[in-house]
Coordinates of C-alpha atoms and ligand atoms in Angstrom, one line a residue:
X1458 CA -3.4 -35.3 28.5
X1459 CA -0.7 -34.1 30.2
X1460 CA 1.9 -32.1 27.5
X1461 CA 5.3 -30.4 28.0
X1462 CA 5.0 -27.4 25.4
X1463 CA 7.3 -24.5 24.5
X1464 CA 6.7 -21.4 25.3
X1465 CA 7.2 -18.7 22.7
X1466 CA 10.4 -17.5 24.9
X1467 CA 11.9 -21.0 24.5
X1468 CA 10.8 -21.9 28.1
X1469 CA 9.3 -25.5 28.4
X1470 CA 5.0 -25.7 30.7
X1471 CA 3.3 -28.3 30.8
X1472 CA -0.2 -28.2 30.2
X1473 CA -3.3 -29.9 30.4
X1474 CA -4.2 -30.2 26.1
X1475 CA -7.1 -32.7 25.9
X1476 CA -8.7 -31.4 28.9
X1477 CA -8.1 -27.7 29.2
X1478 CA -10.9 -25.4 29.0
X1479 CA -9.6 -24.2 25.7
X1480 CA -9.4 -27.6 24.2
X1481 CA -12.7 -29.1 24.8
X1482 CA -15.1 -30.2 22.1
X1483 CA -13.3 -29.9 20.1
X1484 CA -14.1 -30.5 15.7
X1485 CA -10.4 -31.0 15.1
X1486 CA -7.5 -33.7 15.7
X1487 CA -5.2 -33.0 19.0
X1488 CA -1.2 -34.3 17.7
X1489 CA 1.2 -35.2 20.4
X1490 CA 4.4 -37.8 19.1
X1491 CA 2.3 -40.5 20.0
X1492 CA 0.2 -40.1 18.3
X1493 CA -0.2 -42.1 15.1
X1494 CA -0.4 -39.2 12.1
X1495 CA 2.7 -37.0 14.1
X1496 CA 4.8 -37.9 11.9
X1497 CA 2.1 -37.4 8.3
X1498 CA 1.2 -33.7 9.7
X1499 CA 4.9 -33.1 10.9
X1500 CA 6.1 -33.8 7.5
X1501 CA 6.3 -30.7 4.9
X1502 CA 7.0 -29.7 1.8
X1503 CA 10.7 -28.5 1.8
X1504 CA 12.6 -31.6 3.8
X1505 CA 15.3 -28.5 4.9
X1506 CA 12.9 -28.5 7.5
X1507 CA 13.0 -31.6 10.1
X1508 CA 10.6 -29.9 13.3
X1509 CA 8.8 -31.6 16.0
X1510 CA 5.8 -30.0 17.6
X1511 CA 4.8 -31.1 21.3
X1512 CA 1.0 -30.6 20.4
X1513 CA -0.4 -30.5 16.7
X1514 CA -4.2 -29.6 16.8
X1515 CA -5.5 -30.5 13.3
X1516 CA -8.9 -27.9 13.0
X1517 CA -12.0 -28.9 12.3
X1518 CA -14.1 -25.6 11.2
X1519 CA -13.7 -21.4 12.5
X1520 CA -14.3 -23.1 16.5
X1521 CA -11.7 -24.9 16.9
X1522 CA -8.7 -22.3 15.0
X1523 CA -10.3 -20.7 18.3
X1524 CA -10.1 -22.3 20.9
X1525 CA -6.0 -23.0 20.1
X1526 CA -5.7 -20.3 19.9
X1527 CA -7.7 -18.7 23.3
X1528 CA -5.5 -21.7 24.3
X1529 CA -2.1 -21.0 23.0
X1530 CA -2.9 -17.4 24.7
X1531 CA -3.9 -18.0 27.8
X1532 CA -0.2 -20.8 27.8
X1533 CA 2.7 -18.4 26.0
X1534 CA 2.9 -20.5 23.5
X1535 CA 5.6 -21.1 20.3
X1536 CA 2.2 -20.8 17.5
X1537 CA 3.2 -22.3 14.7
X1538 CA 0.6 -22.3 11.9
X1539 CA -0.4 -24.3 8.6
X1540 CA -2.0 -23.9 5.8
X1541 CA -1.0 -25.9 3.1
X1542 CA 2.7 -26.6 4.5
X1543 CA 4.5 -25.1 1.9
X1544 CA 6.8 -21.8 2.7
X1545 CA 9.8 -22.5 2.0
X1546 CA 11.4 -20.9 5.3
X1547 CA 9.1 -23.2 7.1
X1548 CA 6.9 -21.4 9.5
X1549 CA 4.4 -23.9 9.4
X1550 CA 6.1 -25.9 12.1
X1551 CA 7.5 -25.1 14.7
X1552 CA 10.1 -27.2 17.3
X1553 CA 8.5 -27.7 20.8
X1554 CA 4.9 -25.8 20.6
X1555 CA 2.1 -26.0 19.7
X1556 CA 0.8 -26.0 14.8
X1557 CA -3.2 -24.6 14.5
X1558 CA -2.8 -26.5 11.2
X1559 CA -5.9 -26.0 9.0
X1560 CA -5.4 -28.4 6.5
X1561 CA -8.4 -30.5 7.5
X1562 CA -10.5 -26.5 6.6
X1563 CA -11.8 -27.7 3.0
X1564 CA -15.1 -26.9 1.5
X1565 CA -15.1 -24.3 -1.9
X1566 CA -18.8 -23.0 -2.2
X1567 CA -19.6 -21.2 -4.8
X1568 CA -21.7 -18.4 -5.7
X1569 CA -22.3 -18.0 -9.6
X1570 CA -24.9 -15.1 -9.6
X1571 CA -22.2 -12.8 -7.9
X1572 CA -19.2 -14.7 -8.9
X1573 CA -18.0 -15.4 -5.8
X1574 CA -16.0 -18.1 -4.2
X1575 CA -15.7 -18.9 0.0
X1576 CA -13.1 -21.2 0.3
X1577 CA -11.1 -22.8 3.8
X1578 CA -7.3 -21.9 4.7
X1579 CA -7.0 -25.7 4.4
X1580 CA -7.3 -25.7 0.4
X1581 CA -4.6 -26.5 -2.3
X1582 CA -5.0 -24.5 -4.9
X1583 CA -5.9 -28.0 -6.9
X1584 CA -9.1 -27.7 -4.8
X1585 CA -9.9 -24.1 -6.0
X1586 CA -9.1 -24.7 -10.0
X1587 CA -11.1 -27.9 -9.8
X1588 CA -14.0 -26.5 -7.6
X1589 CA -14.5 -22.7 -9.8
X1590 CA -14.0 -24.4 -13.4
X1591 CA -16.6 -26.1 -12.7
X1592 CA -18.0 -23.3 -14.0
X1593 CA -15.6 -21.9 -15.7
X1594 CA -14.4 -19.7 -13.8
X1595 CA -10.8 -19.3 -11.6
X1596 CA -9.8 -16.5 -9.2
X1597 CA -5.2 -15.6 -10.5
X1598 CA -3.7 -18.0 -8.5
X1599 CA 0.1 -19.9 -8.0
X1600 CA 1.6 -22.4 -10.9
X1601 CA 1.3 -25.3 -8.1
X1602 CA -1.1 -26.9 -7.7
X1603 CA -0.3 -28.0 -4.1
X1604 CA 0.4 -25.0 -2.7
X1605 CA -1.9 -23.9 0.1
X1606 CA -3.7 -21.7 -0.8
X1607 CA -3.6 -19.5 3.0
X1608 CA 0.0 -18.5 2.5
X1609 CA 0.0 -17.7 -1.4
X1610 CA -3.2 -15.1 -0.4
X1611 CA -1.2 -13.1 3.0
X1612 CA 1.6 -12.8 1.2
X1613 CA 0.6 -11.9 -2.1
X1614 CA -0.2 -14.5 -4.7
X1615 CA 0.9 -14.0 -9.1
X1616 CA 0.8 -16.9 -11.5
X1617 CA -0.5 -17.3 -15.2
X1618 CA -4.0 -15.3 -14.8
X1619 CA -2.4 -12.5 -12.7
X1620 CA -0.5 -10.1 -15.6
X1621 CA -4.6 -9.9 -16.8
X1622 CA -6.9 -10.0 -13.4
X1623 CA -4.1 -8.2 -10.5
X1624 CA -2.5 -10.8 -8.1
X1625 CA -4.1 -13.3 -6.4
X1626 CA -4.7 -10.4 -3.3
X1627 CA -6.3 -8.2 -5.8
X1628 CA -9.4 -10.2 -6.4
X1629 CA -9.7 -11.5 -2.2
X1630 CA -13.6 -9.9 -1.3
X1631 CA -13.7 -10.7 2.4
X1632 CA -12.1 -12.9 4.6
X1633 CA -13.0 -14.6 8.3
X1634 CA -10.1 -13.8 10.9
X1635 CA -9.7 -15.7 14.4
X1636 CA -7.4 -12.6 15.5
X1637 CA -4.3 -13.0 18.1
X1638 CA -7.1 -13.0 21.5
X1639 CA -9.4 -15.4 19.5
X1640 CA -12.5 -13.8 18.7
X1641 CA -14.2 -14.5 15.1
X1642 CA -14.3 -11.1 13.3
X1643 CA -14.9 -10.5 9.3
X1644 CA -12.7 -8.1 6.6
X1645 CA -13.2 -6.7 4.6
X1646 CA -13.4 -3.2 2.3
X1647 CA -16.0 -2.1 5.1
X1648 CA -14.8 -4.7 7.7
X1649 CA -12.5 -3.8 9.9
X1650 CA -10.7 -2.7 6.5
X1651 CA -7.3 -1.6 8.1
X1652 CA -7.0 -5.1 9.1
X1653 CA -8.3 -6.2 5.9
X1654 CA -5.0 -4.4 4.0
X1655 CA -3.2 -5.9 6.0
X1656 CA -3.4 -9.3 5.1
X1657 CA -2.8 -8.6 1.1
X1658 CA 0.7 -8.8 1.5
X1659 CA 1.5 -8.9 5.3
X1660 CA 1.5 -12.3 5.9
X1661 CA 0.2 -14.5 8.6
X1662 CA 1.4 -11.6 11.0
X1663 CA -2.2 -10.1 12.4
X1664 CA -4.1 -13.1 12.8
X1665 CA -5.5 -16.8 11.4
X1666 CA -7.4 -16.7 8.5
X1667 CA -10.0 -19.2 8.2
X1668 CA -12.0 -18.3 5.9
X1669 CA -11.5 -16.5 2.2
X1670 CA -14.0 -15.7 -0.6
X1671 CA -12.3 -14.7 -4.0
X1672 CA -13.6 -13.0 -6.9
X1673 CA -14.1 -15.4 -9.9
X1674 CA -13.9 -14.2 -13.4
X1675 CA -14.5 -16.1 -16.5
X1676 CA -11.1 -18.3 -17.7
X1677 CA -11.0 -21.1 -19.9
X1678 CA -12.7 -24.5 -20.1
X1679 CA -8.6 -24.3 -22.6
X1680 CA -6.1 -22.8 -22.6
X1681 CA -3.5 -21.5 -24.8
X1682 CA 0.0 -23.0 -22.7
X1683 CA 2.6 -25.2 -22.4
X1684 CA 6.8 -25.4 -23.3
X1685 CA 9.2 -23.6 -26.2
X1686 CA 12.6 -25.8 -25.3
X1687 CA 15.9 -24.4 -26.1
X1688 CA 19.5 -25.6 -25.5
X1689 CA 21.0 -22.6 -22.8
X1690 CA 23.6 -22.4 -25.9
X1691 CA 20.5 -20.5 -28.2
X1692 CA 20.0 -18.6 -24.2
X1693 CA 21.6 -15.1 -24.6
X1694 CA 19.9 -14.4 -28.3
X1695 CA 16.4 -16.4 -27.0
X1696 CA 16.2 -14.2 -23.4
X1697 CA 17.0 -10.4 -25.1
X1698 CA 14.3 -11.6 -27.7
X1699 CA 11.5 -12.0 -24.6
X1700 CA 12.9 -9.0 -22.4
X1701 CA 11.7 -6.5 -26.0
X1702 CA 8.8 -9.2 -26.9
X1703 CA 6.7 -9.5 -23.4
X1704 CA 6.2 -6.5 -22.0
X1705 CA 4.3 -5.4 -25.4
X1706 CA 1.9 -9.2 -25.8
X1707 CA -1.8 -8.0 -24.3
X1708 CA -1.8 -8.8 -20.5
X1709 CA -3.2 -12.0 -21.4
X1710 CA -1.0 -13.3 -21.8
X1711 CA 2.4 -14.3 -19.1
X1712 CA 5.9 -16.3 -20.2
X1713 CA 8.2 -17.5 -17.2
X1714 CA 11.6 -18.9 -17.9
X1715 CA 13.7 -21.7 -16.6
X1716 CA 16.4 -22.3 -17.1
X1717 CA 17.8 -25.8 -16.0
X1718 CA 19.0 -29.5 -16.9
X1719 CA 16.7 -30.4 -18.8
X1720 CA 14.4 -33.5 -17.7
X1721 CA 14.1 -37.3 -19.0
X1722 CA 10.4 -35.7 -20.9
X1723 CA 9.1 -38.1 -23.3
X1724 CA 8.3 -34.8 -25.6
X1725 CA 12.2 -33.8 -25.5
X1726 CA 14.8 -36.2 -27.7
X1727 CA 17.0 -38.8 -25.6
X1728 CA 20.3 -36.8 -26.1
X1729 CA 19.3 -33.3 -24.9
X1730 CA 17.8 -35.8 -21.3
X1731 CA 19.9 -33.6 -18.8
X1732 CA 21.9 -31.8 -21.2
X1733 CA 20.6 -27.4 -20.1
X1734 CA 18.0 -25.9 -22.0
X1735 CA 15.7 -22.0 -20.6
X1736 CA 12.2 -23.2 -20.9
X1737 CA 10.2 -21.0 -21.5
X1738 CA 6.7 -22.4 -20.3
X1739 CA 3.7 -19.3 -21.5
X1740 CA -0.2 -19.9 -20.6
X1741 CA -2.9 -17.7 -22.8
X1742 CA -5.4 -17.5 -21.0
X1743 CA -7.5 -15.2 -23.9
X1744 CA -9.3 -16.2 -27.3
X1745 CA -6.9 -19.6 -28.1
X1746 CA -6.4 -18.2 -32.2
X1747 CA -5.3 -15.0 -31.3
X1748 CA -2.7 -16.9 -28.9
X1749 CA -1.6 -18.1 -31.7
X1750 CA -1.1 -14.6 -33.5
X1751 CA 0.2 -13.3 -30.3
X1752 CA 3.1 -16.0 -29.3
X1753 CA 4.0 -16.7 -32.6
X1754 CA 6.7 -14.2 -33.2
X1755 CA 8.2 -16.0 -28.7
X1756 CA 7.5 -20.4 -30.9
X1757 CA 9.1 -19.2 -33.9
X1758 CA 12.5 -17.0 -32.6
X1759 CA 15.0 -19.3 -33.8
X1760 CA 15.3 -23.2 -33.8
X1761 CA 13.3 -24.6 -31.0
X1762 CA 14.3 -27.8 -29.4
X1763 CA 10.5 -28.8 -29.1
X1764 CA 7.5 -26.5 -29.1
X1765 CA 4.7 -28.2 -27.2
X1766 CA 2.3 -25.3 -26.8
X1767 CA -1.9 -26.7 -27.3
X1768 CA -4.3 -25.5 -25.6
X1769 CA -5.0 -26.8 -21.6
X1770 CA -8.3 -27.8 -19.8
X1771 CA -7.1 -24.7 -17.7
X1772 CA -6.8 -26.8 -14.6
X1773 CA -4.8 -29.4 -16.2
X1774 CA -2.5 -26.9 -16.9
X1775 CA -2.2 -25.5 -13.7
X1776 CA -1.2 -29.2 -13.0
X1777 CA 1.8 -29.2 -14.9
X1778 CA 4.9 -28.4 -13.3
X1779 CA 3.9 -30.5 -10.1
X1780 CA 5.9 -33.5 -10.8
X1781 CA 8.6 -30.7 -11.2
X1782 CA 7.9 -29.9 -7.7
X1783 CA 7.2 -32.9 -5.7
X1784 CA 7.9 -32.5 -2.0
X1785 CA 10.2 -34.3 -0.7
X1786 CA 13.4 -32.8 -2.1
X1787 CA 15.7 -30.2 0.2
X1788 CA 15.0 -26.6 -0.5
X1789 CA 16.7 -23.5 -1.3
X1790 CA 15.9 -20.7 -3.0
X1791 CA 16.8 -17.0 -3.2
X1792 CA 14.5 -13.6 -5.1
X1793 CA 15.3 -11.3 -6.1
X1794 CA 13.0 -8.4 -7.8
X1795 CA 13.5 -7.2 -11.0
X1796 CA 12.1 -4.2 -13.2
X1797 CA 14.0 -5.0 -16.5
X1798 CA 16.2 -8.0 -17.7
X1799 CA 19.3 -5.3 -18.6
X1800 CA 22.7 -7.4 -19.9
X1801 CA 24.6 -7.8 -17.8
X1802 CA 21.2 -9.4 -15.5
X1803 CA 21.3 -12.4 -18.3
X1804 CA 24.8 -12.7 -18.5
X1805 CA 24.8 -13.3 -14.1
X1806 CA 22.2 -16.1 -15.2
X1807 CA 23.8 -18.0 -17.9
X1808 CA 26.6 -17.8 -15.9
X1809 CA 24.5 -19.2 -12.9
X1810 CA 23.1 -21.1 -16.0
X1811 CA 26.1 -23.2 -17.0
X1812 CA 27.0 -24.6 -13.6
X1813 CA 23.5 -26.0 -12.5
X1814 CA 24.0 -28.0 -9.2
X1815 CA 21.7 -30.5 -8.9
X1816 CA 19.6 -31.7 -12.7
X1817 CA 16.6 -30.7 -9.8
X1818 CA 17.9 -27.3 -9.0
X1819 CA 16.8 -24.5 -11.8
X1820 CA 16.4 -20.2 -12.5
X1821 CA 12.6 -19.7 -12.3
X1822 CA 11.3 -15.9 -13.7
X1823 CA 7.7 -15.3 -13.9
X1824 CA 6.6 -12.8 -15.5
X1825 CA 4.4 -10.6 -13.6
X1826 CA 3.1 -6.0 -14.9
X1827 CA -0.1 -5.0 -16.3
X1828 CA -3.1 -5.7 -13.7
X1829 CA -0.7 -6.3 -10.9
X1830 CA 1.8 -3.1 -12.0
X1831 CA -1.6 -1.2 -11.9
X1832 CA -2.3 -1.2 -8.6
X1833 CA -1.1 1.4 -6.5
X1834 CA 2.2 0.7 -4.2
X1835 CA -0.5 1.8 -1.0
X1836 CA -3.5 0.0 -1.7
X1837 CA -2.3 -3.4 0.4
X1838 CA 0.2 -4.7 1.8
X1839 CA 2.2 -6.3 -0.6
X1840 CA 4.1 -2.9 -2.2
X1841 CA 6.7 -3.9 -4.9
X1842 CA 4.1 -3.7 -7.5
X1843 CA 7.2 -2.4 -9.3
X1844 CA 7.8 -5.7 -10.4
X1845 CA 7.7 -6.3 -13.8
X1846 CA 10.5 -9.4 -13.5
X1847 CA 10.5 -12.1 -10.4
X1848 CA 13.4 -14.1 -10.1
X1849 CA 13.6 -18.1 -8.2
X1850 CA 16.7 -19.3 -8.1
X1851 CA 15.8 -22.6 -6.3
X1852 CA 17.8 -24.1 -5.6
X1853 CA 17.2 -28.4 -4.8
X1854 CA 18.6 -31.2 -4.3
X1855 CA 17.8 -34.1 -2.4
X1856 CA 21.4 -35.6 -0.8
X1857 CA 22.1 -33.8 2.5
X1858 CA 26.0 -34.0 1.8
X1859 CA 25.3 -31.8 -1.1
X1860 CA 24.5 -28.8 0.4
X1861 CA 26.7 -26.7 0.9
X1862 CA 27.6 -26.5 -3.0
X1863 CA 23.6 -25.7 -4.1
X1864 CA 23.1 -23.6 -1.0
X1865 CA 26.5 -21.4 -2.1
X1866 CA 25.1 -22.4 -5.9
X1867 CA 22.6 -20.1 -5.0
X1868 CA 24.0 -17.5 -2.1
X1869 CA 26.7 -16.5 -4.9
X1870 CA 23.8 -16.3 -8.0
X1871 CA 21.8 -13.7 -5.6
X1872 CA 24.7 -11.7 -5.0
X1873 CA 26.4 -11.4 -9.0
X1874 CA 21.4 -10.8 -9.6
X1875 CA 21.7 -8.0 -7.0
X1876 CA 23.2 -4.7 -9.1
X1877 CA 20.4 -5.4 -10.9
X1878 CA 17.6 -5.9 -8.9
X1879 CA 15.7 -2.8 -7.3
X1880 CA 15.3 -4.4 -3.9
X1881 CA 12.4 -5.4 -2.8
X1882 CA 11.4 -9.3 -2.8
X1883 CA 8.0 -11.5 -3.2
X1884 CA 8.0 -12.2 1.0
X1885 CA 6.3 -15.8 -0.3
X1886 CA 9.6 -16.7 -1.9
X1887 CA 12.3 -15.8 1.3
X1888 CA 13.9 -18.7 3.6
X1889 CA 13.7 -18.5 7.0
X1890 CA 16.8 -17.0 7.5
X1891 CA 16.0 -13.7 5.8
X1892 CA 14.0 -12.0 9.0
X1893 CA 16.1 -9.5 7.8
X1894 CA 14.9 -9.0 4.0
X1895 CA 11.8 -8.7 6.5
X1896 CA 11.7 -4.8 5.1
X1897 CA 13.1 -4.5 1.6
X1898 CA 10.1 -7.2 1.3
X1899 CA 7.5 -4.2 2.9
X1900 CA 9.4 -1.1 1.6
X1901 CA 7.4 2.0 2.4
X1902 CA 3.9 0.3 3.9
X1903 CA 6.2 -1.8 6.4
X1904 CA 5.8 1.1 9.1
X1905 CA 1.6 1.2 9.0
X1906 CA 2.3 -3.3 8.9
X1907 CA 4.3 -2.0 12.5
X1908 CA 1.5 0.1 13.3
X1909 CA -1.3 -2.6 13.0
X1910 CA 0.5 -5.5 13.9
X1911 CA 0.7 -3.5 17.1
X1912 CA -3.3 -3.0 17.0
X1913 CA -4.1 -6.9 16.5
X1914 CA -1.0 -9.2 18.1
X1915 CA 1.0 -6.6 20.1
X1916 CA 2.5 -9.4 21.9
X1917 CA 3.1 -11.1 18.4
X1918 CA 2.3 -14.3 19.3
X1919 CA 2.0 -15.1 16.0
X1920 CA 5.4 -15.2 15.1
X1921 CA 6.1 -17.6 13.3
X1922 CA 6.8 -15.9 9.9
X1923 CA 8.1 -13.8 8.0
X1924 CA 7.1 -11.5 10.9
X1925 CA 7.2 -7.6 11.5
X1926 CA 7.6 -7.0 15.0
X1927 CA 5.3 -4.8 17.7
X1928 CA 6.5 -2.2 18.4
X1929 CA 8.3 -2.7 21.6
X1930 CA 9.4 -5.6 21.5
X1931 CA 12.8 -4.6 19.1
Ligands
FAD848 C1 6.8 -25.8 -5.5 C2 6.1 -24.1 -5.1 C3 6.1 -23.4 -5.8 C4 5.0 -22.3 -5.6 N1 4.3 -21.8 -6.7 C5 4.1 -19.9 -6.8 C6 3.0 -18.9 -6.7 O1 3.2 -19.5 -8.7 N2 3.2 -18.1 -6.8 C7 3.2 -17.7 -6.3 O2 2.8 -16.5 -5.5 N3 3.5 -18.1 -4.3 C8 4.6 -19.3 -5.3 N4 4.5 -20.0 -4.0 C9 5.0 -19.9 -2.8 C10 4.0 -20.3 -1.6 O3 3.4 -19.0 -2.7 C11 4.1 -20.0 -0.7 O4 5.2 -20.9 -0.2 C12 2.7 -20.1 0.0 O5 3.2 -19.3 1.9 C13 2.7 -21.5 0.2 O6 1.2 -21.6 1.0 P1 0.9 -22.3 2.3 O7 -0.8 -23.1 3.0 O8 0.7 -23.8 1.2 O9 1.9 -22.7 2.7 P2 1.8 -22.7 4.9 O10 3.6 -23.3 5.0 O11 1.7 -23.7 5.4 O12 2.4 -21.5 5.2 C14 3.0 -20.3 5.1 C15 2.3 -19.2 6.4 O13 1.6 -18.3 6.1 C16 1.1 -18.4 7.6 N5 0.0 -19.2 7.1 C17 -0.1 -20.5 6.6 N6 -1.9 -20.5 7.1 C18 -1.9 -19.1 7.5 C19 -3.6 -18.6 7.5 N7 -4.6 -19.6 7.5 N8 -4.0 -17.8 8.5 C20 -2.5 -16.9 8.7 N9 -1.4 -16.7 8.8 C21 -0.9 -18.9 7.2 C22 1.3 -18.8 8.1 O14 3.4 -18.3 8.7 C23 2.9 -20.0 7.4 O15 4.1 -20.4 8.2 C24 5.6 -21.4 -4.8 C25 6.5 -22.1 -3.2 C26 6.0 -23.4 -3.7 C27 6.9 -24.0 -2.1

């Protein structure tokens, strides 16, 4: 089968996909624009991204991935690598080039004795949580269960367990990687340790990870979790209270603050639906009775409109925010790291929350710190261990005519919040147009990342990502 594919330099190349030496004997599936299933395979979470790859290789196993990489290298193709397809920047897919799609690789194997899990790179967070919770175990992941484990891990990964147990990468024990040469290697603290350092935060720049091995910890089965909702008018007092209270709590507690228009939640009086609110989403992953004591001052503060914090199975709580984060919307994000929530920052957040451009948009800041901050900044590629709060301005809407208004709101809020920020940014929250922030995303780790990129991917085969360019390539 002859297909025209885009090379890394942008020119077209006509190649034989089906009988080419590298893609012969593929266990997975080849999709071209004419094959049934192509459109489903090219669609990703962010509907702003609408790209048409020339060829999609849906890999069934590590050998398929190695074949696809060798094929891409032989023809100097533009390559996208797809895990869960959630990344806001949309680099999982590329126009005209080859997409190496890992989504069929969804096995999760738990070793109960060692308390580890080996996870295929196509897994979603739900795949991992559901399986590990079958053993009463978990590893820190993100808060939306349809996110891909691969992209989340490679950028760092944080969620409800990260203050207590660290980032996802802090719990990575080893990984299997297909290099830019198409070789299959293992990496851990002992095997290829420099590669192991780089993939813990350095994104997809260094190779394609085909499986991850995580350390697991006893979690749940129930966690004290849920929402406390205040009117936005009370937001300043509540956020000031949060600022002082949250850092004093034990690390089993995490609270994320969301400023938005109230969705039609069944536990919220109908007259509040569509009105501006501050939602405190919280999770205590320790002893439940102690959690009631720890969370009481926060839950009793002010006059909440609703308090639905209760013991929930951890795996269920991991899916609780999914209905607000469904695919198919247009999304534009802006993000900053903060060490503290200063009065000036709260003024900015409240001002912009008061003119949110769409009922689906929100301003979120996630509490981090704790165990995630105790890892030295140069121990892994993820450099910003000082971040106590990560702001994500979620512009989210459906009508393309609203693009300018929603993007403009997110950018203006980002600019207004910048004077209070650390200058660091979480690489997994960066959009496609933020390539100039890659250095800032890695801070003082950037120079070492360039060295390792030059060693592992000197031709920049893996460039569809928040790209770290090898030396000699600008
Ligand atoms: C709704 C939503 C909620 C989120 N919540 C959180 C959260 O709570 N915590 C958090 O930390 N992050 C969160 N994120 C950010 C998330 O971590 C990133 O979007 C992440 O990149 C998603 O991974 P993916 O595999 O789904 O994405 P993809 O788009 O498939 O991949 C992202 C990029 O990673 C690279 N890549 C993917 N797989 C591989 C691989 N196996 N080997 C090499 N490179 C690869 C590629 O460069 C690709 O472009 C959230 C994102 C969304 C959309």
